[in-house]
Tab-separated table of C-alpha atoms and ligand atoms in Angstrom:
chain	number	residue	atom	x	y	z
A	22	UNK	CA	-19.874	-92.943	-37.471
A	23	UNK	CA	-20.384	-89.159	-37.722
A	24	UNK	CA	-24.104	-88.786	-37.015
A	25	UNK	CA	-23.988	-91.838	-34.203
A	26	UNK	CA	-25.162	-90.752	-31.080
A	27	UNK	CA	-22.656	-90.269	-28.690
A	28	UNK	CA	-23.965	-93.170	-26.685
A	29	UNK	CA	-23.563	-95.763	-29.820
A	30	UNK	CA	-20.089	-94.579	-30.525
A	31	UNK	CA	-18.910	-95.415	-26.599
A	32	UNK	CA	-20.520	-98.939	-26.582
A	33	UNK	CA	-19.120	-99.793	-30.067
A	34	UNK	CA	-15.865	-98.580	-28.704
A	35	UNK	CA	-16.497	-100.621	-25.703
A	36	UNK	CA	-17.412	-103.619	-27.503
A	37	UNK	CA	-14.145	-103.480	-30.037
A	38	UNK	CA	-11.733	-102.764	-27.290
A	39	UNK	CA	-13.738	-106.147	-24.816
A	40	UNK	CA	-12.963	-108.137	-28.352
A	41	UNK	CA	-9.576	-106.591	-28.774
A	42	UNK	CA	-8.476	-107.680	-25.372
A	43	UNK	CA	-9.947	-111.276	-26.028
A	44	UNK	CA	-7.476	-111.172	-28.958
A	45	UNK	CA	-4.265	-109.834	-27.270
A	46	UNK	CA	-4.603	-112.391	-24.137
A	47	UNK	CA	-4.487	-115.115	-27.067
A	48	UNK	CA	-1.144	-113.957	-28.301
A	49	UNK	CA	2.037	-113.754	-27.609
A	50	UNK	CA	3.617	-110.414	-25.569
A	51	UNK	CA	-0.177	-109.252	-26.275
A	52	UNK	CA	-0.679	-108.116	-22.703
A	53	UNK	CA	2.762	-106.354	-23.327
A	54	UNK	CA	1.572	-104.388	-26.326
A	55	UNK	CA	-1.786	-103.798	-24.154
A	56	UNK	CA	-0.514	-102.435	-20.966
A	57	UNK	CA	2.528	-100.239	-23.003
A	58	UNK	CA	0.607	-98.920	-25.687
A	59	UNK	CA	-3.431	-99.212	-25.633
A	60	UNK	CA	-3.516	-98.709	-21.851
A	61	UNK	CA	-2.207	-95.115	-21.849
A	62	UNK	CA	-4.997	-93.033	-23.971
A	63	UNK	CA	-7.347	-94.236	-20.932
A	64	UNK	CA	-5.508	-93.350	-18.309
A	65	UNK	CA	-5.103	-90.053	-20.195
A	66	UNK	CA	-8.878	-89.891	-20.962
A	67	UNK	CA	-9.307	-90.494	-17.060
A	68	UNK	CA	-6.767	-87.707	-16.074
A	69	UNK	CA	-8.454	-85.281	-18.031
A	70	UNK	CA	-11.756	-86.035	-16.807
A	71	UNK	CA	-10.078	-85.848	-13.293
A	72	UNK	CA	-8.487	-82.216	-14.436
A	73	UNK	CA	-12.250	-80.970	-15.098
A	74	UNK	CA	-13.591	-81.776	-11.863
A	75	UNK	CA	-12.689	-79.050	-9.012
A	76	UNK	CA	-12.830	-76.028	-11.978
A	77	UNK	CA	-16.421	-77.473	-13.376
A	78	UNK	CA	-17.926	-77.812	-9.029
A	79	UNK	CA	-17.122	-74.197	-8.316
A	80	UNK	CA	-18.426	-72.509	-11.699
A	81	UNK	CA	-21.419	-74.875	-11.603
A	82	UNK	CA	-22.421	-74.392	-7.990
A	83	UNK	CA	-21.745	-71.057	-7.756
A	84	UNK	CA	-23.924	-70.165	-11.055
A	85	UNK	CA	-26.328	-72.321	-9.247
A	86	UNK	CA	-26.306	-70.909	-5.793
A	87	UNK	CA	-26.256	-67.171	-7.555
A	88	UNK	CA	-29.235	-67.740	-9.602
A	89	UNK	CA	-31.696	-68.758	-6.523
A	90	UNK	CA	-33.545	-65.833	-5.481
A	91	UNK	CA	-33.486	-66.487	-2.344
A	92	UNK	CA	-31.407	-69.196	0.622
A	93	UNK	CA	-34.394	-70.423	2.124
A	94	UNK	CA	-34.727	-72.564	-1.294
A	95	UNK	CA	-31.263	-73.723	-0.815
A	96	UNK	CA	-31.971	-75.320	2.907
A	97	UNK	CA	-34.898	-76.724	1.898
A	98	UNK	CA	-33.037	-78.560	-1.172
A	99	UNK	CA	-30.002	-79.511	1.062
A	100	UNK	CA	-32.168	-81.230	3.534
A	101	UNK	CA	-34.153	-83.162	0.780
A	102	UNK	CA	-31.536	-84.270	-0.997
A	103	UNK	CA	-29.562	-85.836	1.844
A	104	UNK	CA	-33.007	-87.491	3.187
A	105	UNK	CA	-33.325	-89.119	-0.625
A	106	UNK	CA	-29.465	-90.070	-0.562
A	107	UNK	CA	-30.224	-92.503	2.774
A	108	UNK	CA	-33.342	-93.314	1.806
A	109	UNK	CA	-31.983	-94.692	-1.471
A	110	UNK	CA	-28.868	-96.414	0.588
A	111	UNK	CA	-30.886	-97.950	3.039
A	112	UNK	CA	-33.433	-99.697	0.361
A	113	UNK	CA	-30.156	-100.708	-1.730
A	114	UNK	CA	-28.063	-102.065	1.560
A	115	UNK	CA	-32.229	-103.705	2.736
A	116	UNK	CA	-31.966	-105.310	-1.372
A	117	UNK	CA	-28.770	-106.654	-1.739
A	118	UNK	CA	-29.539	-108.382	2.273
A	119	UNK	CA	-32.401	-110.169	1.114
A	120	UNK	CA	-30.764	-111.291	-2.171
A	121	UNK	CA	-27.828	-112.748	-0.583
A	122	UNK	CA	-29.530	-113.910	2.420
A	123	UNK	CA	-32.313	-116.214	-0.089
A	124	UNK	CA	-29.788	-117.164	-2.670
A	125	UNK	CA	-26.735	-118.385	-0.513
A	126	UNK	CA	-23.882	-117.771	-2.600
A	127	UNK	CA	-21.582	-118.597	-0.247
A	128	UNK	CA	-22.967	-122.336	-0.040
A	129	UNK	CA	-21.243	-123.530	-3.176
A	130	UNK	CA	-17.850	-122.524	-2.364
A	131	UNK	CA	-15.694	-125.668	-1.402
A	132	UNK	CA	-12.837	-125.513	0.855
A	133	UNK	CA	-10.571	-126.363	-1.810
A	134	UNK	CA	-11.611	-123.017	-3.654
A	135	UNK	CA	-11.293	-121.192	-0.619
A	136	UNK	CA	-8.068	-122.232	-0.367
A	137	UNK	CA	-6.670	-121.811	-4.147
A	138	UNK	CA	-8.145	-118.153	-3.440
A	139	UNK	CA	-6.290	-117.661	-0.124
A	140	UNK	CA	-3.345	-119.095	-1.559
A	141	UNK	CA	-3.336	-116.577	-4.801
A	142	UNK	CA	-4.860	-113.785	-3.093
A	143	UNK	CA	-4.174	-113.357	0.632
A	144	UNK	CA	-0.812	-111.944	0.469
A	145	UNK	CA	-1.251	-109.837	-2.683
A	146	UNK	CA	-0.199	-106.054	-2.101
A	147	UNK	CA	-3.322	-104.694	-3.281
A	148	UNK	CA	-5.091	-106.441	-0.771
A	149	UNK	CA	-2.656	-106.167	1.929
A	150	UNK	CA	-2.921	-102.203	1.303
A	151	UNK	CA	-7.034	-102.003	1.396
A	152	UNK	CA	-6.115	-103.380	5.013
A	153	UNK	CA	-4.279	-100.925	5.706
A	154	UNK	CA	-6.286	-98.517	4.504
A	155	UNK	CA	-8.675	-99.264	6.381
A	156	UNK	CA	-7.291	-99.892	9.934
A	157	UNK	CA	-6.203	-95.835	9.199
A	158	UNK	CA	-10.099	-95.081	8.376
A	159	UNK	CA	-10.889	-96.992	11.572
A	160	UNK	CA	-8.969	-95.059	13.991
A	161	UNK	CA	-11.149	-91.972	13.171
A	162	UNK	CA	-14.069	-90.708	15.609
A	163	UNK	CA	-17.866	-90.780	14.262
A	164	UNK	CA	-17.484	-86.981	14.052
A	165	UNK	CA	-14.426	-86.544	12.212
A	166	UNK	CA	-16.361	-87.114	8.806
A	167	UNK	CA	-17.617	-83.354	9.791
A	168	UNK	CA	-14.534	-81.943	10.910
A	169	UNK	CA	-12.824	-83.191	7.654
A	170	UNK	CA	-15.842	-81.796	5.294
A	171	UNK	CA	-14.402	-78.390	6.074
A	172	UNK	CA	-10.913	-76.592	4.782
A	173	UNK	CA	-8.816	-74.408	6.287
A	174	UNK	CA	-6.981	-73.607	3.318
A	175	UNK	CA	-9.439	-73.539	0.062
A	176	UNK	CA	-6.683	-73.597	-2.098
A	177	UNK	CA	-5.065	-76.742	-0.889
A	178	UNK	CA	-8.581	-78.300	-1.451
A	179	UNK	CA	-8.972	-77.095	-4.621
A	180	UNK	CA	-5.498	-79.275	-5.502
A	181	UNK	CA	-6.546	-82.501	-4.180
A	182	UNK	CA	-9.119	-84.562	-6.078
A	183	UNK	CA	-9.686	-86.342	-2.290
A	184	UNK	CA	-10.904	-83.205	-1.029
A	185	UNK	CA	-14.272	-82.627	-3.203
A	186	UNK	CA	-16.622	-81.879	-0.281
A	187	UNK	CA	-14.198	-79.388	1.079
A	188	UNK	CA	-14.486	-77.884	-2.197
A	189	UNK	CA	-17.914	-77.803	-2.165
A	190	UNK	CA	-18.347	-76.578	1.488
A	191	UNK	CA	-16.531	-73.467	0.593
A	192	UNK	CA	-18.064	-73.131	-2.321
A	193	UNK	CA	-21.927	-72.761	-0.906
A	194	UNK	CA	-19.608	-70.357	1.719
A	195	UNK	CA	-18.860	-68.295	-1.373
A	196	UNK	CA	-22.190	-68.642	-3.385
A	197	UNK	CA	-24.266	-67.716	-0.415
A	198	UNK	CA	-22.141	-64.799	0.277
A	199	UNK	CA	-22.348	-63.326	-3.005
A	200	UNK	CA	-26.287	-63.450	-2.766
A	201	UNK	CA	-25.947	-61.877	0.870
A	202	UNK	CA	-23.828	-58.713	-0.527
A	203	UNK	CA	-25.153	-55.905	-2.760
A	204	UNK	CA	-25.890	-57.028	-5.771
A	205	UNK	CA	-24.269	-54.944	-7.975
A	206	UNK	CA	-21.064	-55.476	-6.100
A	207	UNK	CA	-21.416	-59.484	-6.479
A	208	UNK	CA	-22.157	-58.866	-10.526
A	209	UNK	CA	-18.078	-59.087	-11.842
A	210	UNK	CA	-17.589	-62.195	-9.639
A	211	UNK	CA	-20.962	-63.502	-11.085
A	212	UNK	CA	-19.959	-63.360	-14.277
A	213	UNK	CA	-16.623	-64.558	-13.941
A	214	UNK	CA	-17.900	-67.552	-12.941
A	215	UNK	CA	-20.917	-67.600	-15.347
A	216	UNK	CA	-18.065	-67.289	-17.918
A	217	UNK	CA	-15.461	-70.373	-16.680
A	218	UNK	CA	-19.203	-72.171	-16.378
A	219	UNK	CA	-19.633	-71.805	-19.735
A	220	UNK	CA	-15.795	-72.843	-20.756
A	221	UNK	CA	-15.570	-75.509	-18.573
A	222	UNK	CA	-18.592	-77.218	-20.352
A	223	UNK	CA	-17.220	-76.981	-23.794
A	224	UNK	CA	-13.688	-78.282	-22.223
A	225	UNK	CA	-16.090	-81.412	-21.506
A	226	UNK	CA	-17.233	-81.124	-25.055
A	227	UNK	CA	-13.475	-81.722	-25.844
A	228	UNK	CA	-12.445	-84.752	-23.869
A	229	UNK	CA	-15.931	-86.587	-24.944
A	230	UNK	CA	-14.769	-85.921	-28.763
A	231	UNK	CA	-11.647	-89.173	-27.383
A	232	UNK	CA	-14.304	-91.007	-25.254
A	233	UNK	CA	-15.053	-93.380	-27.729
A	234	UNK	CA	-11.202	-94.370	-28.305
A	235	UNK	CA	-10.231	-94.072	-24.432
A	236	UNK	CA	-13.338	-96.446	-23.667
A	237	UNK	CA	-11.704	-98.951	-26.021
A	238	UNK	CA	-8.272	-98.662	-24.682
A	239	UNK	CA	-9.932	-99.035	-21.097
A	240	UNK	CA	-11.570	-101.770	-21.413
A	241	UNK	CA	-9.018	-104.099	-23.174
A	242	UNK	CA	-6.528	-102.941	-20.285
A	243	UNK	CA	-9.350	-104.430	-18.208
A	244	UNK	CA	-9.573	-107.866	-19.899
A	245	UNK	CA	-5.813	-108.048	-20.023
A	246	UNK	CA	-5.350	-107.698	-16.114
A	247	UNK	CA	-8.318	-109.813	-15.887
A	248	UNK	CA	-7.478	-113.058	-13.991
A	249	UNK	CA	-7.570	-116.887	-15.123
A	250	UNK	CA	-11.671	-117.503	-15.915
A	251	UNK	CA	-11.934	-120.657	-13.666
A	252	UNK	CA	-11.208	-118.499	-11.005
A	253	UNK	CA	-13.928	-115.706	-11.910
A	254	UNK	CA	-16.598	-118.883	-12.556
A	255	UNK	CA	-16.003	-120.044	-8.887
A	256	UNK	CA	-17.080	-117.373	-7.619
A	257	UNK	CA	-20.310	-116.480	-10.567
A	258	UNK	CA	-22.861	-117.461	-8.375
A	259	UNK	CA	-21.610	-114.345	-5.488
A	260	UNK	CA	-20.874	-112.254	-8.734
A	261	UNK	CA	-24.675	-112.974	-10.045
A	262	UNK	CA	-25.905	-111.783	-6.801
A	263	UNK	CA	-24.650	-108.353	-6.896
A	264	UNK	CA	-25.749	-108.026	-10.241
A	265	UNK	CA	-29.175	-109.008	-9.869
A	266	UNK	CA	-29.544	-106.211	-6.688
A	267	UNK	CA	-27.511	-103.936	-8.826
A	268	UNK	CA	-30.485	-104.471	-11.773
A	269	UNK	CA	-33.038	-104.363	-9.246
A	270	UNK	CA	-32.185	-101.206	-7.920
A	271	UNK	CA	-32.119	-100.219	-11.432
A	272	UNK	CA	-35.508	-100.821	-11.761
A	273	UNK	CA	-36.117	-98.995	-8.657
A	274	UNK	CA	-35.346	-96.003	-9.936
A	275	UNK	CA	-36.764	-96.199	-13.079
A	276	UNK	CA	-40.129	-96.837	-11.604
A	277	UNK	CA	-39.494	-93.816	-9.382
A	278	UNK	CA	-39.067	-91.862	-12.392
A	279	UNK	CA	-41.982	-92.901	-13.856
A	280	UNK	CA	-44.289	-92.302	-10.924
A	281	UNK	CA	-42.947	-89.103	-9.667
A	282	UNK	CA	-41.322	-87.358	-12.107
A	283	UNK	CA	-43.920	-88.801	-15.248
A	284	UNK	CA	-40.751	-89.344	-17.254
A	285	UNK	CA	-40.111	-91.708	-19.552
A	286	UNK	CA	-37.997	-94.341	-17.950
A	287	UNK	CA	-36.280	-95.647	-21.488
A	288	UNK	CA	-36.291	-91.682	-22.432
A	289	UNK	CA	-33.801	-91.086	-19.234
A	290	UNK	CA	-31.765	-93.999	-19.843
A	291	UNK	CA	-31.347	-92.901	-23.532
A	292	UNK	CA	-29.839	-89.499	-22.106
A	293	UNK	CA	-28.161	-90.357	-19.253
A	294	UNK	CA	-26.329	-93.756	-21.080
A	295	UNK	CA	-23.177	-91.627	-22.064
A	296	UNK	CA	-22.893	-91.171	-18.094
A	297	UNK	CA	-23.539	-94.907	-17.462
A	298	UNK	CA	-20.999	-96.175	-20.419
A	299	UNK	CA	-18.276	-93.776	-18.804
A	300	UNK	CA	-18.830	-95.273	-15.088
A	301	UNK	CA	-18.118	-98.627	-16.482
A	302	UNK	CA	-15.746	-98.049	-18.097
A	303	UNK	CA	-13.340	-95.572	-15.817
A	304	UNK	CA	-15.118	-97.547	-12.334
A	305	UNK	CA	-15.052	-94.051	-10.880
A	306	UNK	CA	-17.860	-91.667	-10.147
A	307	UNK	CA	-15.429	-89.234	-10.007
A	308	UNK	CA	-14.379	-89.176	-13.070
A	309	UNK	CA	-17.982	-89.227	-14.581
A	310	UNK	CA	-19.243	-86.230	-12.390
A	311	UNK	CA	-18.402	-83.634	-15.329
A	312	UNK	CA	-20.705	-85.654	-17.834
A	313	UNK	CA	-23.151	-86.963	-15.590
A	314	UNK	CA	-23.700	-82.993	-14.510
A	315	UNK	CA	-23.828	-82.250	-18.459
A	316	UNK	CA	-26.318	-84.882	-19.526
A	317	UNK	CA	-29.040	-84.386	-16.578
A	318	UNK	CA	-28.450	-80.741	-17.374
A	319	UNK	CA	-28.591	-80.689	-20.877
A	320	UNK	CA	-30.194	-83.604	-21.833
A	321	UNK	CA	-32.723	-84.097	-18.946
A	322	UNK	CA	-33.434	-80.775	-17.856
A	323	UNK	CA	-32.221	-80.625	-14.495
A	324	UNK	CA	-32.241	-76.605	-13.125
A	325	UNK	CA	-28.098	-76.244	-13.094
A	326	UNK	CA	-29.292	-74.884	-9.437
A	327	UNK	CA	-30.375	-78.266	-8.464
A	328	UNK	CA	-27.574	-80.486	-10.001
A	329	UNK	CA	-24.795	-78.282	-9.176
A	330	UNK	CA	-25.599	-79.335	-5.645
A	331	UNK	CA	-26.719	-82.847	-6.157
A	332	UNK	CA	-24.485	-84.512	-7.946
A	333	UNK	CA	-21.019	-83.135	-6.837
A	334	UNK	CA	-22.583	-84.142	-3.105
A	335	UNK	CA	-24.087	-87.376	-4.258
A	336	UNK	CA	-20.870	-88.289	-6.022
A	337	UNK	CA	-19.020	-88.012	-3.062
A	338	UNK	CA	-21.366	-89.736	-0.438
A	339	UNK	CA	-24.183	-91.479	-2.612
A	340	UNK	CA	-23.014	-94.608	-3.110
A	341	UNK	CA	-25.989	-97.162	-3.522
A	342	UNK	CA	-24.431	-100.108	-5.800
A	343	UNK	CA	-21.467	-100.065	-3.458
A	344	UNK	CA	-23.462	-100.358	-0.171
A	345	UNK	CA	-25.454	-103.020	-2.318
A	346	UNK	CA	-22.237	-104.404	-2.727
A	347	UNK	CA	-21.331	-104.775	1.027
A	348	UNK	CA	-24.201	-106.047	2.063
A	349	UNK	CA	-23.560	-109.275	0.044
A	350	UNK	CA	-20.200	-109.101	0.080
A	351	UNK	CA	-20.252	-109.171	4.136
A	352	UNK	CA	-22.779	-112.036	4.068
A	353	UNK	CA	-21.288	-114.451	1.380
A	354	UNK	CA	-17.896	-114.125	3.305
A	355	UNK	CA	-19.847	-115.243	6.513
A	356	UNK	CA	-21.547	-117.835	4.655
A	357	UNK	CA	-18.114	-118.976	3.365
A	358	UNK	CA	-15.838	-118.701	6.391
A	359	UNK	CA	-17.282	-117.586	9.406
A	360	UNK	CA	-20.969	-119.063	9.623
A	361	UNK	CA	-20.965	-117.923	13.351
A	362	UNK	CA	-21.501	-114.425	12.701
A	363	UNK	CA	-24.384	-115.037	10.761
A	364	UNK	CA	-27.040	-113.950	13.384
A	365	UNK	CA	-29.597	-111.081	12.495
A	366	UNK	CA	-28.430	-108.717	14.588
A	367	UNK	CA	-24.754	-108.314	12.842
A	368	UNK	CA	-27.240	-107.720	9.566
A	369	UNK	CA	-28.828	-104.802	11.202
A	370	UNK	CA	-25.198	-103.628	11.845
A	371	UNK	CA	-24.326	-103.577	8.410
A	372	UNK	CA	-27.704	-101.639	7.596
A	373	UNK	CA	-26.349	-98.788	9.516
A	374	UNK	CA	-21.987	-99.732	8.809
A	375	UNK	CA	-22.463	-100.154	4.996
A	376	UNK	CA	-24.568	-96.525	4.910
A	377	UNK	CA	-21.618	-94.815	6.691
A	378	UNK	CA	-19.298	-96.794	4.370
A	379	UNK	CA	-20.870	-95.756	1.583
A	380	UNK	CA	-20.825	-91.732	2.678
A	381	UNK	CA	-17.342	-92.652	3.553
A	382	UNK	CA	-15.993	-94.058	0.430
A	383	UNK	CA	-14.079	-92.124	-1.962
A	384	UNK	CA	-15.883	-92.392	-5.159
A	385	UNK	CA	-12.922	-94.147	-7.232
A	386	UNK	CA	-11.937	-97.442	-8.153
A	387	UNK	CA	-11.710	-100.476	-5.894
A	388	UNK	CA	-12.729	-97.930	-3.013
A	389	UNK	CA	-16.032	-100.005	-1.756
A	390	UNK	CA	-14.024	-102.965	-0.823
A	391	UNK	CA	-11.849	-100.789	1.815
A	392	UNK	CA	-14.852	-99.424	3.081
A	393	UNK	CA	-15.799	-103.159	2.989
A	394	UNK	CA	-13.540	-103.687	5.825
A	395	UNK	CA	-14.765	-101.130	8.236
A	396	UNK	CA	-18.346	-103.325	7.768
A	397	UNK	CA	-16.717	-106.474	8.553
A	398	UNK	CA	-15.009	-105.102	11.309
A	399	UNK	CA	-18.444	-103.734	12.889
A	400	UNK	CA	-19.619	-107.294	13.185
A	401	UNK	CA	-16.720	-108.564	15.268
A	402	UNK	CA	-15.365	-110.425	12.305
A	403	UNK	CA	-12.067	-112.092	13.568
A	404	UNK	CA	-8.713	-109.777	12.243
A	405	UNK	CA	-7.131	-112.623	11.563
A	406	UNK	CA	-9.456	-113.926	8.858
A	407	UNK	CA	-9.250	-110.656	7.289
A	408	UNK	CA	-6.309	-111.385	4.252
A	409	UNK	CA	-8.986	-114.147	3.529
A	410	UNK	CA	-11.902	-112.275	3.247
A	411	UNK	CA	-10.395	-110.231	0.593
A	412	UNK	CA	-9.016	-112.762	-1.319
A	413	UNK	CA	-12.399	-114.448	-1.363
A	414	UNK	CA	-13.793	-111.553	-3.300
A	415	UNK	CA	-10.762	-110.153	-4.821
A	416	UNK	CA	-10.962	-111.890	-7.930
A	417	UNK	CA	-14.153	-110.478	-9.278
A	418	UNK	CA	-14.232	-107.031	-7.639
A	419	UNK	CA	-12.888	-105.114	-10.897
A	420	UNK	CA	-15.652	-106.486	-12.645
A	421	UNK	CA	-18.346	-105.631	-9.554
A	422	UNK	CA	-16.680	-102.559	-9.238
A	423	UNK	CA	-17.386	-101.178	-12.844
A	424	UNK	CA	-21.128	-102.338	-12.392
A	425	UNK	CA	-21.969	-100.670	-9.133
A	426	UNK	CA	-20.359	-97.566	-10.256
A	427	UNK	CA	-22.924	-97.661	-12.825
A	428	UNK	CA	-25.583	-98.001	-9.935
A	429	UNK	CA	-23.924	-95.119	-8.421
A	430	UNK	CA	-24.427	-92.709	-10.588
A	431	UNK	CA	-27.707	-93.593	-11.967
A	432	UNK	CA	-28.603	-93.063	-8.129
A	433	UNK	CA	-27.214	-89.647	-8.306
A	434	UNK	CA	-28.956	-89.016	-11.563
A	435	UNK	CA	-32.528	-90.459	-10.330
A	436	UNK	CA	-31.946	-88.029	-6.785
A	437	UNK	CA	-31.614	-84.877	-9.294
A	438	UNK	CA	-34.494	-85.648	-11.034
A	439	UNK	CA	-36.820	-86.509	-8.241
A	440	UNK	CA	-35.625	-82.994	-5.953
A	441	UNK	CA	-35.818	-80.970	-8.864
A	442	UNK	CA	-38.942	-81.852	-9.243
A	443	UNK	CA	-40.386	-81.539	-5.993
A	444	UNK	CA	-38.815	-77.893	-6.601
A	445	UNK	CA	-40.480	-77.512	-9.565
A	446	UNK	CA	-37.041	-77.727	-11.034
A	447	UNK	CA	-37.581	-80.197	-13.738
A	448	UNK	CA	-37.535	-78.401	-17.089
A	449	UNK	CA	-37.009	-79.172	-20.681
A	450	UNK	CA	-33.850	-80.344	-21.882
A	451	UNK	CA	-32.289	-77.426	-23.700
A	452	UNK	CA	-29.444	-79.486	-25.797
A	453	UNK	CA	-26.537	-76.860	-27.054
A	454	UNK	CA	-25.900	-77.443	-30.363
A	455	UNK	CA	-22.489	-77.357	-30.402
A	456	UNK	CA	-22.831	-80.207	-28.145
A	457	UNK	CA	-20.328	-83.256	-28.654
A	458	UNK	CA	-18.087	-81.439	-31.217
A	459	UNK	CA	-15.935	-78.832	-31.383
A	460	UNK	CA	-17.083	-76.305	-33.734
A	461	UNK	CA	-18.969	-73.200	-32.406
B	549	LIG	N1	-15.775	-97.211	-7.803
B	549	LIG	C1	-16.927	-96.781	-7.046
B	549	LIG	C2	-17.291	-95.353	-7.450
B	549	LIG	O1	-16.443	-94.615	-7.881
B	549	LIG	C3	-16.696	-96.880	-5.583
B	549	LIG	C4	-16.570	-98.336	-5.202
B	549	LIG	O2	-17.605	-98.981	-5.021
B	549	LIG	O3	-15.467	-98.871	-5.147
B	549	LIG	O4	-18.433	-94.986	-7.349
């Protein structure tokens, strides 16, 4: 187990704590011993990833910002990387349309389904609150996305895990200010945060040494909650959907990679796998920012300048598997329950509403599906059918959920690589061998 590759160790642990859950569901109380005693080390494992997050943004970005020689780079790599972040969207939102559209899902559902699921699902709290959540998203003006990017207090957005692009915002503030003041007046502050830089990565080092064991005790806390299987078979055929557009996008990038970057496609999914593993597991890009950063770093040679913009940004408003997502999600519950509204223009809507939901979601679990609700809203769908909607799709969204996050941050990943390179960014990996342990 010593010399496994961090990757190997994570999936075993996945796969033993998947079979351990299988177990517990069988026996008596097992859920019990699940929830009280297994269930805790992830949540823990979670936290601590959560804990890394604001410290590791500002020492990353602002070693990144301070090491360009001059801002002109910095524009040019802002405005690239959000052009590749809706270009990416759009062709994941254009995929997951023309899956759902040719397959039909939504044509095998009976009304007697429909109804067990409204019955078990419609008045559940956790959907009852994304409803909520969202007619308070909804009341917002198209603007306010902008007004709410920037703080006017940087320490209350350094204590609020909600608030990551106000972090970042002040943080280019800061960066570019240092490189606009003499420079050996910027140096201590410099190398302050070269320093926490530094720390902050082998703090990652730390919490990855318990990844293994907190993927295990996530996962089985997973397939405990899980709900009764005839319910999740019902609805395979939607499920199947959003995993085949989820692959496909996959493939997407990989074949971007190939042709632009001349990467080996099965050599980045080797090093950025630890990343992947972690997003299904935790269903939060969040919480996988600190090890994404580290492996496209590290292990694919990402200039920190580049990635300490990239992926805190695209973590935040990148979301390709869950526009994917939306898009079939918003058609199969049109297909199921309100027929009417399928008319092309309502798709073109949720080209544009699923991109904006996707900027707008928070990049933690079960967030899509709130966002989810803005899209259906932008088509007129009728309030009322709402609670039924959600139930429709309830079921199965954990499941969805951990696979788009995957999609997620392989986007982010794949939008590092490619603007890096078109910098001339894209170096050798430069893997620190104290990497994964905790020796010096
Ligand atoms: N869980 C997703 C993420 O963190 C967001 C979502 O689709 O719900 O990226």
């Amino acid at each position: 187990m010593k010399n496994l590759a961090l990757h190997w160790k994570i999936l075993i642990g996945m796969v033993l704590g998947i079979i351990f859950g299988v177990f517990m569901i069988k026996i008596d109380g097992g859920e019990r011993v699940v929830t009280d005693w297994i269930s805790p080390l992830g949540i823990i494992f979670v936290k601590m990833l959560k804990l890394i997050a604001v410290p590791l943004i500002v020492a990353s970005l602002i070693k990144g910002i301070s090491d360009l020689k001059d801002i002109s780079k910095f524009k040019k790599m802002g405005l690239r990387t959000m052009i590749i972040y809706v270009v990416t969207t759009i062709i994941a939102i254009t995929i997951g349309l023309a899956l759902v559209n040719t397959i039909k899902p939504g044509e095998g559902i009976s009304q007697e389904t429909v109804l067990k699921l409204k019955d078990k699902y419609a008045d559940n709290k956790s959907v009852q609150a994304k409803i909520a959540e969202a007619g308070n998203q909804k009341e917002r003006g198209p603007l306010q996305f902008l007004v709410d990017m920037v703080p006017d207090n940087a320490f209350k957005a350094m204590s609020n895990n909600k608030l990551m692009l106000q972090v970042i915002f002040f943080t280019i503030l800061l960066g570019i200010s240092m490189l606009l003041i003499d420079e050996k007046k910027a140096k201590p502050l410099k190398e302050f945060f070269d320093s926490l830089n530094e720390v902050v990565l082998k703090i990652i080092d730390l919490i990855m040494l318990i990844a293994p064991y907190a993927v295990f005790a996530l996962l089985a806390t997973v397939i405990v909650s899980a709900d009764d299987p005839t319910i999740l078979l019902a609805l395979l055929k939607y499920a199947l959907v959003v995993v085949l557009g989820l692959v496909l996008m996959i493939a997407f990038y990989l074949i971007v990679i190939s042709i632009y970057t001349k990467k080996s496609p099965l050599w980045f999914l080797k090093q950025i796998s630890p990343a992947q593993l972690l997003a299904f597991s935790t269903s939060s890009s969040a919480a996988t920012l600190p090890v994404t950063m580290e492996r496209v770093e590290e292990h694919i040679g990402v200039d920190k300048e580049v990635s300490s913009f990239v992926l805190p940004v695209g973590a935040t408003i990148n979301m390709d598997g869950t526009s994917l997502y939306q898009a079939v999600a918003a058609v199969f519950i049109m297909q199921v329950i309100w027929p009417e509204g399928l008319v092309f223009s309502n798709q073109l809507i949720i080209v544009f509403t699923a991109l904006m939901a996707s900027i707008g979601s928070a990049a933690v679990p079960g967030a899509g599906m709130v966002m989810l609700v803005i899209v259906l809203d932008a088509i007129g769908f009728p309030s009322d059918l709402l609670p039924i909607a959600l139930a429709l799709i309830f079921a199965v969204d954990r499941p969805l959920d951990m696979c788009r996050t995957v999609i997620n941050v392989t986007g982010d990943a794949t939008v590092s690589m490619v603007v890096a390179k078109s910098l001339g960014k894209l170096g050798e990996p430069n893997v620190k061998n104290w990497d994964d342990n905790y020796k010096k």
